[in-house]
Amino acid sequence: MSQSLELPSYLEKEPAVEDRFRRIYQRPVVLDVAGLGKTFHAANGVVEALRDIHFKVHRREFICVIGPSGCGKSTLIRILAGLDYPTSGAVKLDGHEVSGPGPDRGMVFQNYTLFPWLTVKRNVMFGPRMKGHQYRVSEAEARKWIKMVGLDRFENSYPNQLSGGMKQRVAIARTLANQPRIVLMDEPFGALDAQTRAQMQAYLQQIWLNVDVTILFITHDLDEAIYLADRIVVLDAHPGRIAEIIEVPLPQPRTPEDFISPKFLATRKRLDTLIHPPKMNDEDRLPMVKMTEPGDDVI
Amino acid sequence: MNRRPSWLAIREPLSPRKATALKLASFLLPLLIWSIVSYVPFIWHPMILITSAGDSDLFVKGERFTRELFASENVGLVKDGLKPGEGYRVNPVFLPAPHEVLKAFFVAFKTPPYSKGDPWLHQSLWHSIQIIMWGFFSSAILGVPMGILAGTFDAFSKLFEPFIDFIRYMPAPAFGALCVALLGIDDGPKIAIIWIGTFFQMVLVVANTTRLLDVGLLEAAQTLGASRRRLVINVILPGILPNLYNDMRILLGWAWTYLIVAELIGASSGISWFINQQGKHFHFDNVFAGIMMIGIIGLICDQFLALFSTYLFPWLPNRRGTSMMTVVAGAFLFFPQRYLWQRGRDKAAKRAERQSSGSIAAKPASVATKPFPASIHEASAGGAIADVSIT
Ligand SMILES: Nc1ncnc2c1ncn2[C@@H]1O[C@H](COP(=O)(O)OP(=O)(O)OP(=O)(O)O)[C@@H](O)[C@H]1O
Ligand SMILES: [Mg+2]
């Protein structure tokens, strides 16, 4: 970004976008995170991972959570999923406090966690089967979702026969087959290469547009967050707390062209300053000794 | 780019051909050393087998004496003007030559027992296998569920493991006298020893295998709505099954180790009884054959289970390369067949030669015949062929 480029404020929105946010806030609240705090008592001392996290997720909203590494993003999503417990505050799903994991909150993990002994179809059938659905019913259900993620040719393959992107699509189908109230995703595309990642973002966007889901998505990729999210929850580190909740000032659905629109760049710049410290501190500087010959300087 | 892989590439699989060659060599090299020591004279051969005792009071025809004793006795005899003993250099009786063992391998099955009513070799073997199976299965029936419980629930782990950790350091044979007192002298104490030898290890090994299951899978299943019972049945059990199967393979090997001690407790029986009996009568060719039989049964069992696992667990990544089983099978099948086939061709050629007065008819056959010696190279090709056809 050159200095001379004049960017609009990321807070300014077109009337249509303003209107959309107004409508979002009128929808019922699916997930209500109130005063959440988490302190780990580890062997090497006490770590306060999260402090006083407040936000609400509305129906059909796409929320991204970003923040520097170690700020507690995974801790937050694990608490939302019920895999971990908060030390203070509460999580409410549709007004009911959650305690423990359940099929109403689907989770997609970074490392896929597909069951290696089950075929793609059986993996996707897992949720419906756990609900007690008949085999035939679950199978039909699974087929529907496998088709949705474009893997019908692979329904009888085992996970280790699939590429990373395909595995993650199976994981998404497996979660959706349960028709959860909210889908929680912890850096689901973090292990994928850039091209697959872009493709997966497009897939996820299509799914979100066409399926009745609410998504909470963790990432450390700023562009990914702006491309996908209605709102971005930015976390600060040590302890993890909310720095700002940003309403992305771009109309949905976004296209790859939006990546260079002024509003996108303005939002991106704001996220940059929130996440990265504005200037290099003296303690961040490495103790460098010049080790090059005089003619070899890079600049 | 055509990179030729090195024989000693770090953590890289060899080409199937090289792998098969080495696997064969791992059997052939010891055999070669054994053959050299047995057949090449003056490599070792520290004894003299007496062919004629001469005038000596000491020598007995057909017995072995050390070279030093033989020499000094003969010097004495010659000095006294007596006829010295005669003999030739041999290895000690406890090291029979390969061909003797190979012969014993087949003869031992056809040789009746020393005293009437004693079991034949195949009966002894079958008895041993039964003891193993009873001991092993009775310990698995209890040990596997206990291990899975201990690996799944911390409560069971804390309840079972400290005491088991304590017992497992007691050598199973130490319980021999106790087992005989409790269970009599027949098969009871033998099965018990194998049970003691495998059960406690099994609980710990299975518990550990269960703990190694990726927690992520359990968490994923929970977010998909699996109840606690479902987690155990639909995630933990199938998740650990391949490793559990492997554990059982290894533990079955341990059971064979305990067998030998177990069979000597109380009234000795089975293959160990056979080996002991033959040792007492100085039939070391039979002793070797007996020991090798255990090895071969163990190897075949193990390799069969390994082969079977690829059918049981189709989701596991294909472990490429020839299994030991196919190499051995390939070698066994390949050598004699080729040999017989070759002999057949030779005979047919000879017959043809004899029948036709002119030598025209015989010529193509004799041209086609190659001398037999199948190198490791050819044999490895045989192994590879067997591998393809089996897997
Ligand atoms: N089980 C635990 N015991 C002790 N400390 C923990 C535990 N889990 C997480 N922490 C600490 O909590 C903080 C937040 O960890 P968390 O994994 O949630 O970060 P994150 O934002 O997901 O990081 P990343 O972007 O690298 O995935 C870290 O300082 C970590 O050391
Ligand atoms: Mg994380």
XYZ file of C-alpha atoms and ligand atoms in Angstrom:
722
model
C 0.000 0.000 0.000
C 1.515 3.274 -0.998
C 1.270 6.256 1.304
C -0.308 8.496 -1.295
C -3.342 6.216 -1.812
C -6.347 7.844 -0.180
C -8.496 5.167 1.487
C -12.030 5.730 2.744
C -12.830 4.991 6.368
C -13.659 1.371 7.025
C -16.543 2.628 9.152
C -18.396 4.233 6.236
C -20.924 1.990 4.573
C -23.254 2.330 1.661
C -26.936 2.548 2.606
C -27.569 -0.943 1.274
C -24.876 -2.399 3.504
C -26.096 -0.403 6.508
C -29.542 -1.719 5.836
C -28.284 -5.287 5.665
C -26.637 -4.999 9.065
C -29.845 -3.559 10.491
C -31.694 -6.604 9.211
C -29.063 -8.967 10.593
C -29.415 -7.496 14.061
C -33.168 -7.984 13.900
C -32.740 -11.700 13.423
C -32.813 -13.926 16.495
C -29.546 -14.448 18.384
C -28.215 -17.955 17.896
C -25.121 -17.759 20.042
C -24.711 -15.422 22.960
C -21.242 -15.184 24.486
C -21.417 -13.246 27.749
C -18.432 -12.288 29.880
C -16.419 -15.330 28.941
C -13.103 -15.832 30.714
C -10.683 -18.733 30.762
C -7.632 -19.250 32.922
C -5.357 -22.282 32.533
C -3.487 -23.584 35.526
C -0.548 -25.216 33.838
C 2.580 -26.666 35.392
C 4.594 -23.587 34.529
C 2.113 -21.139 36.006
C -1.242 -19.565 35.388
C -2.200 -18.452 31.876
C -5.128 -16.160 31.390
C -6.172 -17.145 27.878
C -9.447 -15.211 27.605
C -10.897 -12.256 29.485
C -14.370 -10.815 29.340
C -15.412 -11.879 25.841
C -18.797 -10.501 24.802
C -20.508 -10.904 21.459
C -23.669 -12.184 19.865
C -24.071 -14.186 16.696
C -27.319 -13.740 14.784
C -29.035 -16.313 12.628
C -27.409 -16.856 9.198
C -24.567 -14.546 10.104
C -20.969 -15.260 9.104
C -18.613 -14.243 11.896
C -14.846 -14.417 11.680
C -12.558 -14.349 14.679
C -9.009 -13.234 14.076
C -6.109 -12.398 16.321
C -2.405 -12.977 16.760
C -1.135 -16.471 17.446
C -1.699 -17.584 20.992
C -4.436 -15.036 21.687
C -6.933 -17.728 22.601
C -8.901 -18.265 19.401
C -8.822 -22.031 19.694
C -9.609 -21.836 23.376
C -12.645 -19.691 22.583
C -14.020 -22.002 19.913
C -13.449 -25.079 22.054
C -15.451 -23.482 24.821
C -18.224 -22.636 22.362
C -18.220 -26.250 21.175
C -18.386 -27.448 24.768
C -15.055 -29.269 24.552
C -13.622 -26.998 27.231
C -15.165 -25.102 30.121
C -14.975 -21.370 30.815
C -13.742 -20.175 34.190
C -16.212 -17.312 34.082
C -19.143 -16.193 31.990
C -21.476 -18.304 29.935
C -22.317 -19.385 26.401
C -25.942 -19.536 25.379
C -27.263 -21.278 22.321
C -30.803 -20.159 21.438
C -31.099 -18.853 24.968
C -30.022 -22.073 26.679
C -26.696 -22.302 28.410
C -24.445 -24.927 26.867
C -22.637 -27.495 28.939
C -20.595 -30.028 27.031
C -20.414 -30.839 23.358
C -23.503 -31.529 21.295
C -24.677 -31.972 17.723
C -26.346 -28.532 17.768
C -22.880 -26.974 17.444
C -20.948 -28.562 14.610
C -17.201 -28.246 14.553
C -14.716 -28.371 11.690
C -11.135 -28.828 12.814
C -7.954 -27.740 11.105
C -6.663 -31.323 10.894
C -9.905 -32.747 9.418
C -10.390 -35.433 12.121
C -12.184 -37.728 9.702
C -12.598 -41.281 10.926
C -9.951 -43.138 8.916
C -11.768 -46.487 9.146
C -14.962 -45.142 7.568
C -15.530 -44.353 3.922
C -16.505 -40.838 2.940
C -20.162 -41.823 2.939
C -19.951 -43.495 6.337
C -18.120 -40.510 7.762
C -20.898 -38.186 6.674
C -23.491 -40.656 7.960
C -21.913 -40.629 11.402
C -23.948 -37.732 12.775
C -27.358 -38.929 11.538
C -26.552 -42.431 12.815
C -25.716 -41.037 16.242
C -29.066 -39.293 16.213
C -30.604 -42.735 15.792
C -31.716 -42.373 12.192
C -32.199 -45.529 10.154
C -29.349 -46.609 7.911
C -31.291 -45.830 4.715
C -32.334 -42.408 5.958
C -28.805 -41.532 7.044
C -27.416 -42.746 3.755
C -29.777 -40.580 1.721
C -28.968 -37.644 3.960
C -25.234 -38.234 3.594
C -25.475 -38.540 -0.195
C -27.192 -35.180 -0.347
C -24.377 -33.443 1.501
C -21.610 -35.279 -0.301
C -23.131 -34.117 -3.567
C -23.305 -30.611 -2.172
C -19.532 -30.551 -1.647
C -18.952 -32.187 -5.039
C -17.511 -35.483 -3.861
C -20.141 -37.970 -5.056
C -17.474 -39.782 -7.057
C -15.535 -40.429 -3.879
C -18.254 -41.583 -1.518
C -16.695 -45.022 -1.186
C -13.114 -43.794 -0.779
C -11.321 -43.797 2.528
C -10.088 -40.460 3.883
C -6.428 -41.280 3.346
C -7.123 -41.546 -0.371
C -8.227 -37.900 -0.560
C -6.331 -34.636 -0.832
C -6.350 -32.103 1.980
C -8.996 -29.935 0.366
C -11.222 -32.934 -0.308
C -10.850 -34.127 3.249
C -11.926 -30.756 4.542
C -14.944 -30.807 2.247
C -15.891 -34.175 3.690
C -15.489 -32.746 7.175
C -17.767 -29.849 6.256
C -20.346 -32.222 4.774
C -20.158 -34.378 7.893
C -20.859 -31.369 10.076
C -23.662 -30.066 7.878
C -25.358 -33.469 7.765
C -26.160 -32.929 11.430
C -27.876 -29.641 10.573
C -26.349 -27.822 13.523
C -27.591 -24.435 14.716
C -24.091 -23.051 14.234
C -20.966 -24.349 12.529
C -17.729 -23.600 14.354
C -14.591 -23.712 12.227
C -11.089 -23.475 13.677
C -8.678 -22.441 10.922
C -10.186 -25.071 8.623
C -8.083 -24.039 5.628
C -4.905 -23.346 7.555
C -3.123 -26.454 6.290
C -4.028 -25.970 2.623
C -1.958 -24.390 -0.143
C -2.949 -20.985 -1.493
C -4.904 -22.204 -4.529
C -6.851 -24.876 -2.691
C -7.490 -22.382 0.023
C -9.003 -19.835 -2.369
C -11.132 -22.571 -3.895
C -12.305 -23.717 -0.480
C -13.221 -20.143 0.462
C -15.384 -19.952 -2.634
C -17.002 -23.305 -1.809
C -17.703 -22.236 1.755
C -19.240 -19.001 0.552
C -21.554 -20.913 -1.792
C -22.562 -23.269 0.964
C -23.271 -20.413 3.312
C -25.376 -18.636 0.672
C -27.430 -21.720 -0.129
C -27.745 -23.600 3.132
C -29.421 -22.423 6.294
C -26.313 -22.188 8.457
C -24.725 -19.744 10.831
C -20.952 -19.820 10.781
C -18.276 -18.812 13.240
C -14.943 -19.052 11.525
C -11.484 -18.679 13.016
C -8.593 -17.660 10.830
C -5.385 -15.723 10.960
C -5.657 -14.774 7.289
C -6.954 -11.189 7.147
C -8.066 -11.383 3.489
C -9.952 -14.575 4.155
C -11.755 -12.910 7.041
C -12.761 -9.852 5.018
C -13.780 -11.938 2.013
C -16.103 -14.183 3.984
C -17.345 -12.386 7.079
C -20.255 -10.134 7.886
C -18.491 -9.142 11.053
C -14.959 -9.726 12.265
C -14.179 -10.164 15.943
C -10.603 -9.025 16.460
C -8.850 -10.395 19.520
C -5.881 -8.978 21.385
C -3.344 -11.258 23.017
C -2.276 -11.834 26.623
C -4.912 -12.028 27.816
C -7.175 -12.653 24.849
C -9.832 -9.970 24.795
C -11.872 -8.237 22.146
C -10.023 -5.385 20.501
C -12.835 -4.473 18.136
C -15.770 -5.984 16.327
C -15.670 -4.772 12.733
C -18.655 -4.696 10.395
C -17.204 -5.406 6.981
C -18.386 -2.486 4.781
C -18.798 -4.546 1.618
C -22.006 -6.000 0.210
C -22.396 -9.779 0.226
C -21.584 -11.950 -1.594
C -18.044 -10.832 -2.260
C -16.051 -11.668 -5.334
C -12.299 -11.939 -5.887
C -12.455 -8.442 -7.475
C -13.346 -7.042 -4.060
C -9.831 -7.832 -2.884
C -8.587 -4.595 -4.458
C -11.586 -2.379 -3.739
C -10.870 0.667 -1.540
C -13.299 -0.485 1.169
C -11.583 -3.886 1.315
C -8.184 -2.270 1.597
C -9.369 0.147 4.240
C -10.711 -2.725 6.323
C -7.556 -4.654 5.750
C -5.456 -1.703 6.906
C -7.514 -1.393 10.037
C -7.089 -5.105 10.831
C -3.372 -4.761 10.185
C -2.985 -2.005 12.708
C -5.112 -3.863 15.234
C -3.199 -7.092 14.973
C 0.329 -5.964 14.290
C 1.950 -3.363 16.481
C 2.302 -0.100 14.503
C 6.067 0.134 14.699
C 8.894 -2.123 15.583
C 9.830 -1.925 19.227
C 13.446 -1.865 20.195
C 13.139 -5.271 21.889
C 11.808 -6.744 18.629
C 14.990 -5.846 16.787
C 17.425 -8.735 16.373
C 20.961 -8.218 17.625
C 22.435 -7.990 14.139
C 26.102 -7.934 13.236
C 27.034 -7.074 9.665
C 28.264 -10.245 8.009
C 28.335 -9.260 4.323
C 31.115 -7.966 2.102
C 30.830 -4.234 1.280
C 29.691 -4.801 -2.332
C 27.041 -7.346 -1.419
C 24.403 -5.132 0.216
C 20.867 -5.949 -0.855
C 19.823 -2.313 -1.121
C 16.149 -36.820 -13.383
C 17.117 -40.391 -12.847
C 18.312 -40.753 -9.313
C 19.656 -44.126 -8.397
C 18.585 -44.805 -4.843
C 21.357 -45.803 -2.506
C 21.339 -49.061 -0.555
C 21.742 -47.004 2.578
C 19.309 -44.126 2.018
C 18.144 -42.834 5.386
C 14.493 -43.633 6.081
C 13.681 -44.455 2.504
C 12.266 -47.769 1.367
C 14.438 -49.895 -0.879
C 13.179 -50.913 -4.279
C 11.094 -54.113 -4.073
C 13.845 -56.030 -5.818
C 16.540 -54.946 -3.389
C 14.237 -55.464 -0.436
C 13.436 -59.008 -1.505
C 17.089 -59.764 -2.087
C 18.004 -58.590 1.398
C 15.122 -60.449 2.988
C 16.287 -63.632 1.338
C 19.865 -62.880 2.315
C 18.847 -62.526 5.943
C 18.013 -66.231 5.811
C 20.694 -67.306 3.418
C 23.626 -65.641 5.162
C 23.267 -67.536 8.457
C 22.679 -70.671 6.402
C 25.841 -69.934 4.465
C 27.907 -69.458 7.620
C 26.466 -72.645 9.040
C 27.278 -74.494 5.818
C 30.832 -73.195 5.713
C 31.468 -74.225 9.287
C 29.928 -77.626 8.573
C 31.284 -78.508 5.158
C 34.545 -76.694 4.642
C 37.132 -78.820 6.411
C 39.574 -77.325 8.873
C 37.525 -74.168 9.442
C 36.600 -75.450 12.822
C 36.187 -79.235 13.102
C 37.778 -79.539 16.553
C 36.857 -83.208 17.094
C 37.972 -86.530 15.674
C 35.361 -89.138 14.844
C 36.928 -92.533 15.475
C 36.676 -94.941 12.541
C 39.009 -97.558 14.019
C 40.002 -97.727 17.679
C 43.346 -99.442 16.970
C 44.820 -100.901 20.140
C 43.601 -98.058 22.315
C 41.503 -98.767 25.412
C 40.191 -95.233 25.292
C 38.831 -94.900 21.771
C 35.417 -96.207 20.849
C 34.429 -96.535 17.242
C 31.876 -93.930 16.221
C 32.588 -91.593 19.129
C 34.126 -88.144 19.054
C 37.279 -87.093 20.874
C 39.074 -83.771 20.991
C 42.033 -83.468 18.674
C 44.469 -82.956 21.559
C 43.344 -86.129 23.307
C 43.396 -88.072 20.035
C 46.931 -86.917 19.254
C 48.400 -87.595 22.718
C 46.758 -91.022 22.920
C 48.126 -91.958 19.494
C 51.597 -90.699 20.371
C 51.507 -92.974 23.423
C 50.282 -95.923 21.368
C 52.940 -95.487 18.681
C 55.663 -95.160 21.337
C 54.540 -98.459 22.867
C 54.593 -100.031 19.391
C 50.827 -100.446 19.317
C 48.410 -99.744 16.510
C 47.168 -96.130 16.679
C 43.492 -95.187 16.344
C 42.093 -93.791 13.117
C 39.479 -91.136 12.501
C 38.625 -87.972 10.683
C 37.967 -84.433 11.760
C 34.378 -83.489 12.529
C 32.372 -80.875 14.353
C 31.047 -81.541 17.866
C 27.886 -83.564 18.051
C 25.833 -80.505 19.023
C 26.463 -78.882 15.625
C 24.960 -81.101 12.941
C 25.371 -80.084 9.314
C 22.470 -78.413 7.462
C 21.643 -81.465 5.381
C 21.410 -83.601 8.510
C 18.956 -81.173 10.061
C 16.986 -80.968 6.843
C 16.805 -84.747 6.761
C 15.832 -84.856 10.427
C 13.095 -82.400 9.618
C 11.297 -84.967 7.531
C 12.515 -88.120 9.221
C 11.527 -86.875 12.671
C 7.872 -86.931 11.678
C 8.115 -90.525 10.517
C 10.213 -91.796 13.405
C 8.172 -93.571 16.052
C 8.699 -92.366 19.630
C 11.353 -94.118 21.773
C 8.866 -95.816 23.996
C 5.433 -97.017 23.075
C 2.640 -94.678 24.157
C 4.787 -91.570 23.833
C 3.458 -89.036 21.335
C 4.741 -88.781 17.805
C 6.301 -85.485 16.775
C 3.193 -84.170 15.062
C 1.183 -85.016 18.164
C 3.675 -83.127 20.317
C 3.484 -80.133 18.039
C -0.282 -80.113 18.003
C -0.282 -80.343 21.776
C 2.002 -77.298 21.987
C -0.204 -75.310 19.655
C -3.238 -76.142 21.750
C -1.510 -75.029 24.934
C -0.544 -71.739 23.290
C -4.020 -71.105 21.997
C -5.744 -71.826 25.279
C -3.279 -69.713 27.238
C -3.319 -66.862 24.790
C -7.059 -66.693 24.187
C -7.939 -66.945 27.839
C -5.642 -64.043 28.574
C -6.939 -62.027 25.596
C -10.573 -62.511 26.582
C -9.915 -60.744 29.843
C -6.850 -58.676 29.002
C -8.158 -56.827 25.947
C -11.334 -55.476 27.570
C -9.412 -54.548 30.703
C -6.778 -52.778 28.631
C -9.365 -50.855 26.660
C -11.152 -49.856 29.869
C -7.893 -48.713 31.446
C -6.956 -46.756 28.339
C -10.369 -45.124 28.091
C -11.287 -44.356 31.683
C -8.759 -42.957 34.087
C -10.622 -44.596 36.945
C -9.903 -48.077 35.588
C -6.354 -47.123 34.759
C -5.702 -46.111 38.336
C -7.464 -49.195 39.619
C -5.731 -51.791 37.420
C -2.368 -50.531 36.412
C -0.374 -50.057 39.609
C -0.911 -53.661 40.695
C -0.340 -55.047 37.192
C 2.836 -53.026 36.899
C 3.951 -54.710 40.089
C 3.146 -58.255 38.980
C 4.540 -57.998 35.516
C 8.061 -57.755 36.865
C 7.703 -61.206 38.366
C 8.925 -63.715 35.797
C 6.098 -66.030 34.796
C 8.153 -69.231 35.278
C 8.567 -68.262 38.937
C 4.915 -69.198 39.345
C 5.605 -72.724 38.078
C 5.662 -74.542 41.397
C 2.576 -72.678 42.544
C 0.704 -73.529 39.366
C 1.544 -77.216 39.661
C 0.392 -77.257 43.281
C -2.856 -75.580 42.305
C -3.597 -77.107 38.936
C -1.911 -80.499 38.894
C 0.813 -81.694 36.566
C -1.003 -81.822 33.240
C -1.963 -78.982 30.917
C -3.425 -76.710 33.611
C -0.174 -75.224 34.913
C 1.238 -74.876 31.389
C -1.706 -72.832 30.223
C -1.489 -70.841 33.435
C 2.153 -69.937 32.844
C 1.372 -68.658 29.374
C -1.584 -66.772 30.779
C 0.565 -65.150 33.439
C 3.275 -64.367 30.920
C 0.954 -62.608 28.482
C -2.014 -61.277 30.446
C -0.356 -58.564 32.501
C 1.689 -57.262 29.609
C -1.405 -57.358 27.461
C -3.453 -55.116 29.742
C -0.693 -52.516 29.788
C 0.038 -52.709 26.076
C -3.628 -52.487 25.102
C -4.205 -49.625 27.532
C -1.324 -47.775 25.959
C -2.564 -48.442 22.431
C -5.979 -47.136 23.440
C -4.443 -43.968 24.819
C -2.605 -43.352 21.567
C -5.872 -42.858 19.693
C -6.093 -39.296 18.410
C -8.156 -37.300 20.904
C -9.304 -35.162 17.985
C -11.390 -38.082 16.738
C -13.140 -38.365 20.081
C -13.798 -34.650 20.160
C -15.104 -34.667 16.599
C -17.420 -37.545 17.450
C -18.686 -35.672 20.486
C -19.533 -32.606 18.437
C -21.406 -34.963 16.101
C -23.558 -36.107 18.987
C -21.920 -39.372 20.061
C -22.839 -40.497 23.553
C -20.261 -42.015 25.873
C -21.296 -45.547 24.946
C -21.178 -44.634 21.260
C -17.709 -43.150 21.689
C -16.411 -46.435 23.009
C -18.184 -48.647 20.480
C -18.081 -46.484 17.352
C -14.855 -44.544 17.781
C -12.422 -46.074 20.248
C -12.900 -49.704 19.219
C -12.602 -49.273 15.453
C -9.964 -46.603 15.949
C -7.567 -48.824 17.862
C -8.371 -52.061 16.041
C -5.395 -52.139 13.637
C -2.926 -51.386 16.415
C -4.662 -53.804 18.724
C -4.321 -56.484 16.092
C -0.611 -55.763 15.818
C -0.230 -55.904 19.596
C -1.836 -59.327 19.569
C 0.594 -60.485 16.922
C 3.532 -59.420 19.044
C 2.069 -60.858 22.227
C 1.411 -64.162 20.492
C 5.141 -64.255 19.849
C 5.717 -63.816 23.573
C 3.388 -66.694 24.265
C 5.676 -68.946 22.208
C 8.613 -67.872 24.347
C 6.808 -68.841 27.506
C 5.720 -72.129 25.964
C 9.129 -73.732 26.338
C 9.301 -73.051 30.050
C 5.652 -73.891 30.509
C 5.953 -77.280 28.879
C 8.764 -78.349 31.178
C 6.634 -77.692 34.231
C 4.915 -80.681 35.785
C 4.785 -83.555 33.309
C 6.746 -82.197 30.376
C 4.992 -82.361 27.038
C 4.741 -80.956 23.568
C 7.551 -79.816 21.343
C 9.778 -78.925 24.305
C 9.469 -82.468 25.551
C 10.476 -83.675 22.092
C 13.486 -81.372 21.989
C 14.588 -82.370 25.482
C 14.137 -86.034 24.766
C 16.209 -85.822 21.573
C 18.894 -83.829 23.382
C 19.190 -86.554 26.004
C 19.800 -89.085 23.248
C 22.319 -86.824 21.543
C 20.169 -86.460 18.424
C 21.083 -82.868 17.878
C 19.879 -82.910 14.295
C 16.417 -83.526 15.736
C 16.960 -80.869 18.368
C 17.725 -78.336 15.658
C 14.769 -79.500 13.611
C 12.507 -79.077 16.656
C 13.768 -75.583 17.408
C 13.364 -74.566 13.791
C 9.876 -75.960 13.655
C 8.893 -73.526 16.386
C 10.528 -70.728 14.438
C 8.806 -71.681 11.226
C 5.374 -72.089 12.796
C 5.841 -68.730 14.526
C 6.967 -67.019 11.333
C 4.202 -68.480 9.214
C 1.582 -67.602 11.835
C 2.880 -64.067 12.135
C 3.206 -63.455 8.434
C -0.208 -64.910 7.794
C -1.675 -62.523 10.342
C 0.218 -59.649 8.750
C -1.090 -60.553 5.332
C -4.589 -60.975 6.681
C -4.512 -57.520 8.251
C -4.405 -55.850 4.850
C -7.780 -57.446 4.151
C -9.144 -56.662 7.596
C -8.160 -53.008 7.537
C -8.568 -51.751 3.991
C -8.324 -48.137 5.077
C -4.704 -48.384 6.106
C -2.262 -46.941 3.602
C -0.817 -49.723 1.474
C 2.437 -50.789 2.978
C 4.387 -51.532 -0.138
C 7.031 -54.168 -0.339
C 7.117 -57.911 -0.101
C 6.139 -59.444 3.156
C 8.438 -62.028 4.678
C 5.798 -64.667 4.066
C 5.745 -64.149 0.344
C 9.516 -64.159 0.159
C 9.719 -67.472 1.956
C 6.830 -68.898 -0.026
C 8.352 -67.567 -3.209
C 11.714 -69.107 -2.441
C 10.207 -72.478 -1.513
C 7.900 -72.581 -4.474
C 10.343 -71.180 -6.928
C 13.420 -73.302 -6.303
C 12.017 -76.828 -6.454
C 9.634 -76.062 -9.275
C 12.358 -74.674 -11.419
C 14.604 -77.482 -10.423
C 12.079 -80.209 -11.209
C 11.052 -78.501 -14.385
C 14.683 -78.333 -15.413
C 15.277 -81.967 -14.532
C 12.180 -82.918 -16.482
C 13.455 -81.039 -19.496
C 16.849 -82.676 -19.215
C 15.357 -86.134 -18.952
C 13.002 -85.491 -21.838
C 15.915 -84.256 -23.886
C 17.981 -87.333 -23.042
C 15.108 -89.623 -23.888
C 14.619 -87.818 -27.160
C 18.315 -88.164 -27.846
C 18.248 -91.869 -27.157
C 15.167 -92.461 -29.272
C 16.196 -90.572 -32.364
C 19.367 -92.010 -33.840
C 20.121 -88.691 -35.417
C 20.753 -85.815 -32.970
C 18.657 -83.254 -34.866
C 15.528 -83.667 -32.772
C 17.338 -83.323 -29.489
C 19.177 -80.189 -30.365
C 16.584 -77.507 -29.692
C 15.818 -78.911 -26.235
C 19.426 -79.034 -25.170
C 20.002 -75.533 -26.485
C 17.072 -74.280 -24.494
C 18.263 -75.810 -21.255
C 20.110 -73.511 -18.991
C 22.225 -74.764 -16.111
C 20.135 -74.704 -12.966
C 21.904 -72.564 -10.347
C 19.248 -69.995 -9.523
C 20.986 -66.939 -8.209
C 19.536 -64.727 -5.508
C 18.640 -62.479 -8.359
C 16.370 -64.993 -10.012
C 14.971 -66.073 -6.707
C 14.066 -62.506 -5.897
C 12.144 -62.352 -9.122
C 10.319 -65.469 -7.957
C 9.508 -63.722 -4.692
C 8.237 -60.704 -6.504
C 6.028 -62.817 -8.731
C 4.593 -64.636 -5.745
C 3.967 -61.283 -4.117
C 2.011 -59.947 -7.011
C -0.105 -63.018 -7.273
C -0.912 -63.133 -3.573
C -1.507 -59.500 -2.679
N -4.503 -26.850 27.839
C -3.822 -25.718 28.064
N -3.097 -25.578 29.191
C -2.414 -24.462 29.431
N -2.384 -23.407 28.610
C -3.082 -23.467 27.493
C -3.836 -24.631 27.146
N -4.427 -24.422 25.947
C -4.048 -23.191 25.565
N -3.248 -22.614 26.484
C -2.686 -21.259 26.405
O -3.725 -20.382 26.095
C -3.296 -19.406 25.144
C -4.215 -19.433 23.949
O -4.035 -20.639 23.229
P -4.872 -20.948 21.915
O -4.476 -22.284 21.421
O -6.314 -20.749 22.197
O -4.328 -19.838 20.916
P -4.725 -19.589 19.384
O -5.198 -18.202 19.281
O -5.608 -20.635 18.885
O -3.320 -19.688 18.688
P -2.996 -20.155 17.192
O -3.346 -19.021 16.300
O -1.521 -20.384 17.211
O -3.788 -21.385 16.940
C -1.864 -19.715 24.812
O -1.036 -18.836 25.517
C -1.669 -21.131 25.297
O -0.378 -21.275 25.777
Mg -5.467 -22.255 17.375
